[in-house]
PDB file of C-alpha atoms in Angstrom:
ATOM      1  CA  MET A   1       0.000   0.000   0.000  1.00  0.00           C
ATOM      2  CA  LEU A   2       2.782   2.399   0.890  1.00  0.00           C
ATOM      3  CA  ILE A   3       4.674   1.624  -2.291  1.00  0.00           C
ATOM      4  CA  THR A   4       1.516   2.195  -4.326  1.00  0.00           C
ATOM      5  CA  MET A   5       0.907   5.528  -2.647  1.00  0.00           C
ATOM      6  CA  SER A   6       4.473   6.653  -3.225  1.00  0.00           C
ATOM      7  CA  LEU A   7       4.313   5.547  -6.868  1.00  0.00           C
ATOM      8  CA  MET A   8       1.138   7.616  -7.278  1.00  0.00           C
ATOM      9  CA  MET A   9       3.254  10.772  -7.018  1.00  0.00           C
ATOM     10  CA  ILE A  10       5.299  10.032 -10.161  1.00  0.00           C
ATOM     11  CA  PRO A  11       2.739  10.395 -13.039  1.00  0.00           C
ATOM     12  CA  PRO A  12       1.408  13.851 -12.034  1.00  0.00           C
ATOM     13  CA  ILE A  13       4.980  15.148 -11.884  1.00  0.00           C
ATOM     14  CA  MET A  14       5.650  13.868 -15.414  1.00  0.00           C
ATOM     15  CA  LEU A  15       2.404  15.185 -16.938  1.00  0.00           C
ATOM     16  CA  PRO A  16       3.477  18.832 -17.590  1.00  0.00           C
ATOM     17  CA  TRP A  17       6.359  17.712 -19.841  1.00  0.00           C
ATOM     18  CA  VAL A  18       4.208  15.539 -22.095  1.00  0.00           C
ATOM     19  CA  LYS A  19       3.248  17.010 -25.466  1.00  0.00           C
ATOM     20  CA  HIS A  20       1.486  14.136 -27.255  1.00  0.00           C
ATOM     21  CA  PRO A  21      -2.085  13.074 -26.372  1.00  0.00           C
ATOM     22  CA  LEU A  22      -1.106   9.404 -26.433  1.00  0.00           C
ATOM     23  CA  SER A  23       1.568   9.977 -23.780  1.00  0.00           C
ATOM     24  CA  ALA A  24      -0.837  12.002 -21.650  1.00  0.00           C
ATOM     25  CA  GLY A  25      -3.421   9.233 -21.939  1.00  0.00           C
ATOM     26  CA  PHE A  26      -0.874   6.619 -20.893  1.00  0.00           C
ATOM     27  CA  ILE A  27       0.170   8.701 -17.873  1.00  0.00           C
ATOM     28  CA  LEU A  28      -3.481   9.237 -16.956  1.00  0.00           C
ATOM     29  CA  LEU A  29      -4.171   5.507 -17.279  1.00  0.00           C
ATOM     30  CA  THR A  30      -1.130   4.703 -15.121  1.00  0.00           C
ATOM     31  CA  GLU A  31      -2.216   7.145 -12.416  1.00  0.00           C
ATOM     32  CA  MET A  32      -5.786   5.861 -12.435  1.00  0.00           C
ATOM     33  CA  THR A  33      -4.598   2.250 -12.235  1.00  0.00           C
ATOM     34  CA  LEU A  34      -2.549   3.099  -9.150  1.00  0.00           C
ATOM     35  CA  VAL A  35      -5.517   4.917  -7.601  1.00  0.00           C
ATOM     36  CA  ILE A  36      -7.763   1.937  -8.335  1.00  0.00           C
ATOM     37  CA  LEU A  37      -5.221  -0.415  -6.755  1.00  0.00           C
ATOM     38  CA  SER A  38      -5.055   1.672  -3.596  1.00  0.00           C
ATOM     39  CA  VAL A  39      -8.858   1.940  -3.378  1.00  0.00           C
ATOM     40  CA  GLY A  40      -9.162  -1.810  -3.933  1.00  0.00           C
ATOM     41  CA  LEU A  41      -6.647  -2.536  -1.191  1.00  0.00           C
ATOM     42  CA  ALA A  42      -8.331  -0.154   1.249  1.00  0.00           C
ATOM     43  CA  SER A  43     -11.897  -1.342   0.766  1.00  0.00           C
ATOM     44  CA  ALA A  44     -13.586  -4.560   1.748  1.00  0.00           C
ATOM     45  CA  SER A  45     -15.030  -5.095  -1.724  1.00  0.00           C
ATOM     46  CA  LEU A  46     -13.264  -4.754  -5.069  1.00  0.00           C
ATOM     47  CA  TRP A  47     -16.448  -3.898  -6.961  1.00  0.00           C
ATOM     48  CA  TYR A  48     -16.046  -0.147  -6.567  1.00  0.00           C
ATOM     49  CA  SER A  49     -12.504  -0.208  -7.944  1.00  0.00           C
ATOM     50  CA  TYR A  50     -13.575  -2.563 -10.744  1.00  0.00           C
ATOM     51  CA  ILE A  51     -16.342  -0.174 -11.797  1.00  0.00           C
ATOM     52  CA  MET A  52     -13.893   2.746 -11.657  1.00  0.00           C
ATOM     53  CA  PHE A  53     -11.469   0.815 -13.873  1.00  0.00           C
ATOM     54  CA  LEU A  54     -14.155   0.045 -16.460  1.00  0.00           C
ATOM     55  CA  ILE A  55     -15.263   3.684 -16.550  1.00  0.00           C
ATOM     56  CA  MET A  56     -11.656   4.802 -16.950  1.00  0.00           C
ATOM     57  CA  VAL A  57     -10.958   2.364 -19.784  1.00  0.00           C
ATOM     58  CA  GLY A  58     -14.126   3.569 -21.540  1.00  0.00           C
ATOM     59  CA  GLY A  59     -12.960   7.160 -21.228  1.00  0.00           C
ATOM     60  CA  MET A  60      -9.526   6.225 -22.534  1.00  0.00           C
ATOM     61  CA  LEU A  61     -11.126   4.557 -25.573  1.00  0.00           C
ATOM     62  CA  ILE A  62     -13.007   7.776 -26.316  1.00  0.00           C
ATOM     63  CA  LEU A  63      -9.764   9.747 -25.926  1.00  0.00           C
ATOM     64  CA  PHE A  64      -7.981   7.338 -28.279  1.00  0.00           C
ATOM     65  CA  MET A  65     -10.737   7.647 -30.911  1.00  0.00           C
ATOM     66  CA  TYR A  66     -10.588  11.436 -30.677  1.00  0.00           C
ATOM     67  CA  MET A  67      -6.798  11.412 -30.968  1.00  0.00           C
ATOM     68  CA  THR A  68      -6.813   9.139 -34.004  1.00  0.00           C
ATOM     69  CA  SER A  69      -9.414  11.267 -35.781  1.00  0.00           C
ATOM     70  CA  VAL A  70      -7.761  14.628 -35.060  1.00  0.00           C
ATOM     71  CA  ALA A  71      -4.032  13.849 -35.091  1.00  0.00           C
ATOM     72  CA  SER A  72      -3.838  10.644 -37.068  1.00  0.00           C
ATOM     73  CA  ASN A  73      -0.610  11.410 -38.962  1.00  0.00           C
ATOM     74  CA  GLU A  74       1.320  13.046 -36.128  1.00  0.00           C
ATOM     75  CA  LYS A  75       4.522  11.237 -35.269  1.00  0.00           C
ATOM     76  CA  PHE A  76       5.069  10.066 -31.728  1.00  0.00           C
ATOM     77  CA  LYS A  77       8.409  11.324 -30.421  1.00  0.00           C
ATOM     78  CA  PHE A  78       9.942   9.456 -27.516  1.00  0.00           C
ATOM     79  CA  SER A  79      11.369  11.848 -24.927  1.00  0.00           C
ATOM     80  CA  TRP A  80      14.403  10.612 -23.055  1.00  0.00           C
ATOM     81  CA  ASN A  81      14.021  13.410 -20.480  1.00  0.00           C
ATOM     82  CA  ILE A  82      10.707  12.000 -19.293  1.00  0.00           C
ATOM     83  CA  MET A  83      12.169   8.488 -19.182  1.00  0.00           C
ATOM     84  CA  ILE A  84      15.113   9.707 -17.081  1.00  0.00           C
ATOM     85  CA  LEU A  85      12.732  11.624 -14.782  1.00  0.00           C
ATOM     86  CA  ALA A  86      10.523   8.557 -14.288  1.00  0.00           C
ATOM     87  CA  THR A  87      13.525   6.312 -13.622  1.00  0.00           C
ATOM     88  CA  THR A  88      14.965   8.784 -11.121  1.00  0.00           C
ATOM     89  CA  MET A  89      11.641   9.079  -9.310  1.00  0.00           C
ATOM     90  CA  MET A  90      11.247   5.289  -9.133  1.00  0.00           C
ATOM     91  CA  MET A  91      14.801   4.880  -7.819  1.00  0.00           C
ATOM     92  CA  TRP A  92      14.123   7.581  -5.209  1.00  0.00           C
ATOM     93  CA  THR A  93      10.928   5.794  -4.184  1.00  0.00           C
ATOM     94  CA  SER A  94      12.695   2.441  -3.880  1.00  0.00           C
ATOM     95  CA  THR A  95      15.537   3.907  -1.788  1.00  0.00           C
ATOM     96  CA  THR A  96      13.013   5.530   0.514  1.00  0.00           C
ATOM     97  CA  GLN A  97      11.317   2.169   1.023  1.00  0.00           C
ATOM     98  CA  THR A  98      14.567   0.443   2.038  1.00  0.00           C
ATOM     99  CA  ASN A  99      14.817   2.358   5.305  1.00  0.00           C
ATOM    100  CA  ASP A 100      13.485  -0.403   7.566  1.00  0.00           C
ATOM    101  CA  SER A 101      12.789   1.663  10.669  1.00  0.00           C
ATOM    102  CA  TRP A 102      10.787   4.229   8.720  1.00  0.00           C
ATOM    103  CA  PHE A 103       8.885   1.514   6.850  1.00  0.00           C
ATOM    104  CA  GLN A 104       8.092  -0.400  10.051  1.00  0.00           C
ATOM    105  CA  TYR A 105       6.850   2.791  11.742  1.00  0.00           C
ATOM    106  CA  ILE A 106       4.552   3.592   8.818  1.00  0.00           C
ATOM    107  CA  LYS A 107       3.357  -0.016   8.622  1.00  0.00           C
ATOM    108  CA  ILE A 108       2.542  -0.163  12.343  1.00  0.00           C
ATOM    109  CA  THR A 109       0.800   3.225  12.240  1.00  0.00           C
ATOM    110  CA  TYR A 110      -1.214   2.238   9.173  1.00  0.00           C
ATOM    111  CA  THR A 111      -2.196  -1.111  10.722  1.00  0.00           C
ATOM    112  CA  GLU A 112      -3.352   0.601  13.923  1.00  0.00           C
ATOM    113  CA  GLU A 113      -5.392   3.124  11.955  1.00  0.00           C
ATOM    114  CA  MET A 114      -7.015   0.387   9.876  1.00  0.00           C
ATOM    115  CA  THR A 115      -7.981  -1.644  12.954  1.00  0.00           C
ATOM    116  CA  ASN A 116      -9.577   1.466  14.450  1.00  0.00           C
ATOM    117  CA  LEU A 117     -11.522   2.056  11.217  1.00  0.00           C
ATOM    118  CA  LYS A 118     -12.882  -1.488  10.770  1.00  0.00           C
ATOM    119  CA  PRO A 119     -16.473  -0.497  11.607  1.00  0.00           C
ATOM    120  CA  PHE A 120     -16.255   2.283   9.015  1.00  0.00           C
ATOM    121  CA  PHE A 121     -14.835   0.095   6.223  1.00  0.00           C
ATOM    122  CA  PHE A 122     -16.042   0.858   2.712  1.00  0.00           C
ATOM    123  CA  SER A 123     -18.674  -1.417   1.303  1.00  0.00           C
ATOM    124  CA  MET A 124     -20.902  -1.444  -1.767  1.00  0.00           C
ATOM    125  CA  ASN A 125     -23.958  -1.717   0.486  1.00  0.00           C
ATOM    126  CA  LYS A 126     -23.689   2.013   1.188  1.00  0.00           C
ATOM    127  CA  PHE A 127     -24.229   2.734  -2.501  1.00  0.00           C
ATOM    128  CA  LEU A 128     -27.341   0.577  -2.598  1.00  0.00           C
ATOM    129  CA  ASN A 129     -29.040   1.855   0.568  1.00  0.00           C
ATOM    130  CA  GLU A 130     -32.154   4.008   0.343  1.00  0.00           C
ATOM    131  CA  PRO A 131     -30.775   7.587   0.389  1.00  0.00           C
ATOM    132  CA  SER A 132     -28.095   7.011  -2.226  1.00  0.00           C
ATOM    133  CA  PHE A 133     -30.084   4.446  -4.216  1.00  0.00           C
ATOM    134  CA  THR A 134     -32.412   7.174  -5.474  1.00  0.00           C
ATOM    135  CA  LEU A 135     -29.426   9.269  -6.520  1.00  0.00           C
ATOM    136  CA  SER A 136     -27.893   6.291  -8.323  1.00  0.00           C
ATOM    137  CA  ILE A 137     -31.109   5.645 -10.252  1.00  0.00           C
ATOM    138  CA  MET A 138     -31.349   9.340 -11.185  1.00  0.00           C
ATOM    139  CA  ILE A 139     -27.753   9.336 -12.458  1.00  0.00           C
ATOM    140  CA  ILE A 140     -28.403   6.184 -14.513  1.00  0.00           C
ATOM    141  CA  ILE A 141     -31.537   7.704 -16.068  1.00  0.00           C
ATOM    142  CA  TYR A 142     -29.711  10.992 -16.764  1.00  0.00           C
ATOM    143  CA  LEU A 143     -26.849   9.167 -18.499  1.00  0.00           C
ATOM    144  CA  LEU A 144     -29.311   7.127 -20.573  1.00  0.00           C
ATOM    145  CA  ILE A 145     -31.205  10.244 -21.687  1.00  0.00           C
ATOM    146  CA  THR A 146     -27.909  12.003 -22.486  1.00  0.00           C
ATOM    147  CA  LEU A 147     -26.749   9.009 -24.530  1.00  0.00           C
ATOM    148  CA  ILE A 148     -29.998   8.967 -26.516  1.00  0.00           C
ATOM    149  CA  ALA A 149     -29.787  12.753 -27.082  1.00  0.00           C
ATOM    150  CA  VAL A 150     -26.196  12.556 -28.334  1.00  0.00           C
ATOM    151  CA  ILE A 151     -27.078   9.702 -30.682  1.00  0.00           C
ATOM    152  CA  LYS A 152     -30.006  11.705 -32.102  1.00  0.00           C
ATOM    153  CA  ILE A 153     -27.935  14.916 -32.460  1.00  0.00           C
ATOM    154  CA  ILE A 154     -24.904  13.533 -34.292  1.00  0.00           C
ATOM    155  CA  ASN A 155     -24.883  12.759 -37.979  1.00  0.00           C
ATOM    156  CA  VAL A 156     -22.960   9.554 -38.640  1.00  0.00           C
ATOM    157  CA  ASN A 157     -22.380  10.378 -42.315  1.00  0.00           C
ATOM    158  CA  SER A 158     -20.539  13.672 -41.683  1.00  0.00           C
ATOM    159  CA  GLY A 159     -18.163  12.834 -38.821  1.00  0.00           C
ATOM    160  CA  PRO A 160     -14.421  12.189 -38.936  1.00  0.00           C
ATOM    161  CA  ILE A 161     -14.900   8.414 -38.576  1.00  0.00           C
ATOM    162  CA  ARG A 162     -17.418   7.906 -41.392  1.00  0.00           C
ATOM    163  CA  HIS A 163     -17.504   5.202 -44.043  1.00  0.00           C
ATOM    164  CA  MET A 164     -16.007   6.297 -47.347  1.00  0.00           C
ATOM    165  CA  ASN A 165     -18.029   5.011 -50.314  1.00  0.00           C
TER     166      ASN A 165
END
């Protein structure tokens, strides 16, 4: 858990130096995967993190489609500066983790905090209880209506990903 949380600091630091949408999408996917891992480790059920992962992959597919339609012929340039920065950050993270006394202190503190929070552990039942169940149904209906409206508004024959006859 501690290693995951320390690795979560690396992608946001690298994001300002990225110029290509594909690189930014990969960094965003890496960061979200680390966040999903930490949420999955902290909660009693993995369903919430699984749903977050599926939503994120769907968003990344939309980003990839947009990128291929707008900048399809743009060359991807590999930046060695970003690679060196990522390697340096990962080496710094691994050297920080080797300090046994610091790691044991954090591990003991984290374990004590988690045992104190056991009654308040995350569960999917909270999302399906009465007050938030109504909100969930309203969000589902709103997303369905928005999807139908977008499908009716767009013209398939005039978009960037149309069939050429």
